[in-house]
Coordinates of C-alpha atoms in Angstrom, one line a residue:
X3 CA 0.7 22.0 9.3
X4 CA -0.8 22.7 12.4
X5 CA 1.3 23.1 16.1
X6 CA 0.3 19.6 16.8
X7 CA 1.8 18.3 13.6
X8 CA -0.3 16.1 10.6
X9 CA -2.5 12.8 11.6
X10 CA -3.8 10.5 8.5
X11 CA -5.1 7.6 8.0
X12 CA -5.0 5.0 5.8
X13 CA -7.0 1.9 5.7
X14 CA -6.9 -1.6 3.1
X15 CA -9.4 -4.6 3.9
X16 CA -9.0 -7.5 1.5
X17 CA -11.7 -10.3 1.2
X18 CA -11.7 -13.4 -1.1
X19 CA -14.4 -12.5 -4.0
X20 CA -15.9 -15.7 -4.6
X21 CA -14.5 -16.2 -8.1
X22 CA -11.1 -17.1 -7.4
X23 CA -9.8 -13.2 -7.3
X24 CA -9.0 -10.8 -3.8
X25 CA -11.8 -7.6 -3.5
X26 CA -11.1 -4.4 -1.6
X27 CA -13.8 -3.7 -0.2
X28 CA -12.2 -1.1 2.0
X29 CA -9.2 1.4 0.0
X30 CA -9.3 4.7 2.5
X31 CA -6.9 7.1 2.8
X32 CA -6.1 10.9 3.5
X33 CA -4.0 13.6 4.1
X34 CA -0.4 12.4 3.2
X35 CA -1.1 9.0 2.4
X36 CA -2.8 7.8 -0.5
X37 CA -3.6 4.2 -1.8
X38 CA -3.7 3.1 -5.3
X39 CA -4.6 -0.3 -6.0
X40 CA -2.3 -1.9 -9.2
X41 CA -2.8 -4.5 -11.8
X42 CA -2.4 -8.1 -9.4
X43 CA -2.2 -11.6 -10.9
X44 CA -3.8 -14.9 -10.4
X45 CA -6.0 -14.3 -7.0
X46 CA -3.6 -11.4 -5.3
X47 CA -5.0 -7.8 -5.2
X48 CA -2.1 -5.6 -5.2
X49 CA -2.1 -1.7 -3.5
X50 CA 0.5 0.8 -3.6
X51 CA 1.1 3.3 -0.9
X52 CA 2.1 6.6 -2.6
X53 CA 3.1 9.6 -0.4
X54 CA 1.3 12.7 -1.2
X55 CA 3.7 15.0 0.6
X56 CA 7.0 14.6 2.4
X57 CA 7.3 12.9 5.8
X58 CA 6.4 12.2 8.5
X59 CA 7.7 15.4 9.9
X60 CA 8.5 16.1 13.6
X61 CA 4.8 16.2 15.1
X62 CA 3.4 13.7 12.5
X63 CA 1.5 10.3 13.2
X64 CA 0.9 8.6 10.2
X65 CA -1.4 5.2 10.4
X66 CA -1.9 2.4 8.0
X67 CA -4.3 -0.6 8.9
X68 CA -4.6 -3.8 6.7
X69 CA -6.9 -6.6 7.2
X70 CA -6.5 -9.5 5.1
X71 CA -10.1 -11.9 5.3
X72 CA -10.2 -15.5 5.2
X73 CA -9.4 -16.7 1.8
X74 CA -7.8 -13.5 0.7
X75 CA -4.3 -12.7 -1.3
X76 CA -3.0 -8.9 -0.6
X77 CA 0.2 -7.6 -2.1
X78 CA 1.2 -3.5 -0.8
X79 CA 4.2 -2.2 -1.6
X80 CA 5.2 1.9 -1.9
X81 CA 5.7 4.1 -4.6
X82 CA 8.7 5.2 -3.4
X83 CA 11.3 5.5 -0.3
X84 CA 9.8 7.3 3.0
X85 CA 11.9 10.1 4.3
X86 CA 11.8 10.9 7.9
X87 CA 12.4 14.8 8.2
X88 CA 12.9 17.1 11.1
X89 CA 9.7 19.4 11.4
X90 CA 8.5 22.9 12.5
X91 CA 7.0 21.0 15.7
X92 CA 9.0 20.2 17.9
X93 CA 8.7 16.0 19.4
X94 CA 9.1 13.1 17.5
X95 CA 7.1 11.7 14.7
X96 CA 5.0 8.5 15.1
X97 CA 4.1 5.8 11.8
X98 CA 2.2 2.7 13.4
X99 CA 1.3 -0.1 11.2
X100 CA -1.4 -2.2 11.8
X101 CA -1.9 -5.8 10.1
X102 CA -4.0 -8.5 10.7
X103 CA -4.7 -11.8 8.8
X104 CA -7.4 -14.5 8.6
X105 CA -7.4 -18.0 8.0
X106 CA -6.0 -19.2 4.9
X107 CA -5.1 -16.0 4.3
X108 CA -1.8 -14.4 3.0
X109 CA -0.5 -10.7 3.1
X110 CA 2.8 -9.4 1.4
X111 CA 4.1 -6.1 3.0
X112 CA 6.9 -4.8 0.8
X113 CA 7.5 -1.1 1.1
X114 CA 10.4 0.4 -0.2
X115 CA 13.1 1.8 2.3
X116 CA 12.9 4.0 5.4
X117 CA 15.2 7.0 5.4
X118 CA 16.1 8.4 8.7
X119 CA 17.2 12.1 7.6
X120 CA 20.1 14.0 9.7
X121 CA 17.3 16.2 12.8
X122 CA 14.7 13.9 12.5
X123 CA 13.1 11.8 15.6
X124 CA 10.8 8.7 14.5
X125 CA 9.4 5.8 16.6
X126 CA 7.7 2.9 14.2
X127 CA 5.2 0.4 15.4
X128 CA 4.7 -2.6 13.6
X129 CA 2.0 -5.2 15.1
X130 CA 0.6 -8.1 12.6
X131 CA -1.6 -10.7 14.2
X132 CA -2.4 -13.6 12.2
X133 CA -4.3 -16.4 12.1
X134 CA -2.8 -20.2 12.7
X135 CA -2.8 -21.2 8.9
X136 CA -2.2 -17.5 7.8
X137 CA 1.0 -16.6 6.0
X138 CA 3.0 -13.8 6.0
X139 CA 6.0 -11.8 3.9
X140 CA 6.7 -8.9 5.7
X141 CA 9.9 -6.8 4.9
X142 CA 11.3 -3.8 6.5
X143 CA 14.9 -2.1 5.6
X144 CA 15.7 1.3 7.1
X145 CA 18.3 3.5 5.5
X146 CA 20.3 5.6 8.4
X147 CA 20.6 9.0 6.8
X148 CA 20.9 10.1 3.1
X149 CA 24.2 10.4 1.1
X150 CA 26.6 12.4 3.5
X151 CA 24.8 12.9 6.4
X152 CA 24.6 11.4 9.9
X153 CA 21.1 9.6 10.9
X154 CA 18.3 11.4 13.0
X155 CA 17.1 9.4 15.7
X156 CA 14.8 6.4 14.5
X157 CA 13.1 3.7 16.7
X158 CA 11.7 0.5 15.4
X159 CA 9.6 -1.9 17.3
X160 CA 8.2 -4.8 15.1
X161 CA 6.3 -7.4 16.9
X162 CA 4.2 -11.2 15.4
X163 CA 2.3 -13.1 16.6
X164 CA 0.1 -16.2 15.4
X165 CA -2.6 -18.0 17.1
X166 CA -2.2 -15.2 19.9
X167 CA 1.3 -16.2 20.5
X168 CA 4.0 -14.1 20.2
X169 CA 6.7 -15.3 17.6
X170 CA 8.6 -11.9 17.5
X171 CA 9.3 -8.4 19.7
X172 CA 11.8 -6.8 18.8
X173 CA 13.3 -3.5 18.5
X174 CA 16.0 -1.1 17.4
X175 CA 17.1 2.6 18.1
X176 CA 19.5 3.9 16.0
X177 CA 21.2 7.8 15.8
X178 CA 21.5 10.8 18.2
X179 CA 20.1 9.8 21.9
X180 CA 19.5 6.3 21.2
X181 CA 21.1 3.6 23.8
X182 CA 25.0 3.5 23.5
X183 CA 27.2 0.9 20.9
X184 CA 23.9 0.7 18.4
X185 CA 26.1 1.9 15.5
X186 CA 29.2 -0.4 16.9
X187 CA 30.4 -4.4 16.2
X188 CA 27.3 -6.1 18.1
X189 CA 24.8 -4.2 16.4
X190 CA 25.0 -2.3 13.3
X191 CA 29.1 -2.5 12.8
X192 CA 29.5 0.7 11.3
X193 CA 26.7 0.1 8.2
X194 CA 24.1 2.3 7.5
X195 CA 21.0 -0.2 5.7
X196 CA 19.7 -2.5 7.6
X197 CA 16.8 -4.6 7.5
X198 CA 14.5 -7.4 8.4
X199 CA 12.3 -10.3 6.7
X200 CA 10.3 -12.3 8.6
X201 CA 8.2 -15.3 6.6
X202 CA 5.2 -16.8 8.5
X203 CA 3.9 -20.6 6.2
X204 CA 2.1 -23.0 8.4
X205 CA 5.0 -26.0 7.7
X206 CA 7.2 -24.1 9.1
X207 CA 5.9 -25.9 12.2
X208 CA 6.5 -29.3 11.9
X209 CA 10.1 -28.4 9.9
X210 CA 11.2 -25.6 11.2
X211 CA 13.9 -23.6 8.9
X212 CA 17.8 -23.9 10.0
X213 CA 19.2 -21.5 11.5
X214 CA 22.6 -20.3 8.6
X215 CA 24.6 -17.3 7.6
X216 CA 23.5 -16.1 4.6
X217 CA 26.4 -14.5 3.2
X218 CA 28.3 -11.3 4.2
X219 CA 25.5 -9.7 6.5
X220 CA 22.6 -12.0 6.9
X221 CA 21.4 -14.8 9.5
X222 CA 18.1 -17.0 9.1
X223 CA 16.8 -17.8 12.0
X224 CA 13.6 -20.1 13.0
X225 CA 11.2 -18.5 15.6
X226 CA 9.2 -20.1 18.2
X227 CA 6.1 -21.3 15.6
X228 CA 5.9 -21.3 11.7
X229 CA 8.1 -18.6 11.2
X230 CA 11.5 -17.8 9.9
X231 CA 13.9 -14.2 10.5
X232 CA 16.1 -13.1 8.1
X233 CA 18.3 -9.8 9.5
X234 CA 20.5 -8.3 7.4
X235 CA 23.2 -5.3 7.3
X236 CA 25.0 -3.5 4.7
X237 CA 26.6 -0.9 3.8
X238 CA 23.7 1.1 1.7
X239 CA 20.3 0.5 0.3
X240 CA 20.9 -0.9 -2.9
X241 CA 23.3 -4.3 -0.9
X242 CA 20.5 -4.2 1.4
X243 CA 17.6 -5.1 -0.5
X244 CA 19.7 -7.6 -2.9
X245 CA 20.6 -9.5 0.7
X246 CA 16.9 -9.7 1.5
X247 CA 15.5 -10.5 -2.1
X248 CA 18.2 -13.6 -2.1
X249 CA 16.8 -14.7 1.8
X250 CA 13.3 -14.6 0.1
X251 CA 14.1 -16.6 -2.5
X252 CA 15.5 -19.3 -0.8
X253 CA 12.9 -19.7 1.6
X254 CA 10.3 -19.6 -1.5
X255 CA 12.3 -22.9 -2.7
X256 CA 12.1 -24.9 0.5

């Protein structure tokens, strides 16, 4: 790794093939990240992000842009759990995510947990901009140091918007240096998962979804347009995900 730390790249366009199935016409990638596209069903084309090495270090910036075309069905998901380690360089490590959906269109973003490791320092971007009748499962669960150990310092900005309206901004800062009470009763209340799902469906409009607890843990929330919030907190990964799965499925139902 050079003094200015590792930058890839990785880039997914999906487009509706004409005979009822999703093409890729675009699958790039390099250094660190690789894509692999996976067996789908029905119209969905399915890609999996596999890490080729460990990161994002201190230094890093990883990118990974979707676009999802008109008519289109993308599923990407992760091979595995990204680990946020401290690095030789010195500065914090940057992962932007870039997502953006047509018409008609629908994109699942389901990558397995972010681990914050004790030392490290990373600041995530999430932007998705999507169409008016586009729909959207995005999830995103970060894990606040491995088995033992206290949390580096993470940031997470996540921000939607449909029709060129902003539905969501939001954003988190968690471990050493980060603004003070983040890991006390208002936010976090001691747990170390936490998560969000957001779920963008066009009738979400005209019936919005009501606000509830979901359990130990979990609100659902209506936003301003067709989309619903679930956040979520527990006490490690494996509670996290079954909180969010649960959300999901009810909101598949309605």
């Amino acid at each position: 790794m050079n003094s200015a730390g590792v930058r890839s790249v990785a880039r997914i366009a999906a487009r509706d093939d004409g005979r009822g199935g999703t093409a890729l016409p675009v699958l790039e990638s390099d250094g660190p990240l690789a894509l692999r596209r996976t067996r789908g069903s029905g119209a969905e084309a399915r890609v999996v992000l596999v890490g080729a090495m460990s990161g994002p270090l201190g230094g890093d910036h990883f990118t990974v842009q979707a676009r999802v075309e008109e008519g289109a069905l993308l599923s990407v998901g992760s091979a595995a759990a990204t680990i946020a380690l401290p690095g030789q360089t010195k500065g914090e490590a940057r992962y932007d995510v870039r997502l953006d959906v047509a018409d008609r269109a629908e994109l699942h973003w389901l990558p397995e947990q972010l681990i914050s490791a004790q030392g490290s320092d990373l600041y995530v971007t999430t932007r998705v901009e999507l169409a008016a009748t586009a729909r959207l499962v995005l999830r995103e669960e970060q894990v606040l140091g491995r088995a033992g150990e206290e949390p580096g310092r993470l940031t997470s900005r996540l921000t939607v918007r449909v029709a060129g309206q902003v539905v969501l901004d939001q954003e988190l800062a968690c471990g050493p240096g980060a603004p003070g009470g983040w890991d006390g009763p208002a936010v976090l209340a001691g747990h170390r998962a936490v998560g969000q799902l957001i779920v963008v469906r066009p009738e979400f409009a005209a019936e919005p979804v009501p606000a509830r607890v979901l359990g130990e843990g979990a609100s659902l929330a209506p936003l301003a347009g067709p989309a619903a919030l679930v956040t979520a907190v527990a006490p490690d990964a494996l509670r996290l995900r079954r909180l969010l799965d649960e959300a999901l499925a009810s909101l598949v139902r309605i």
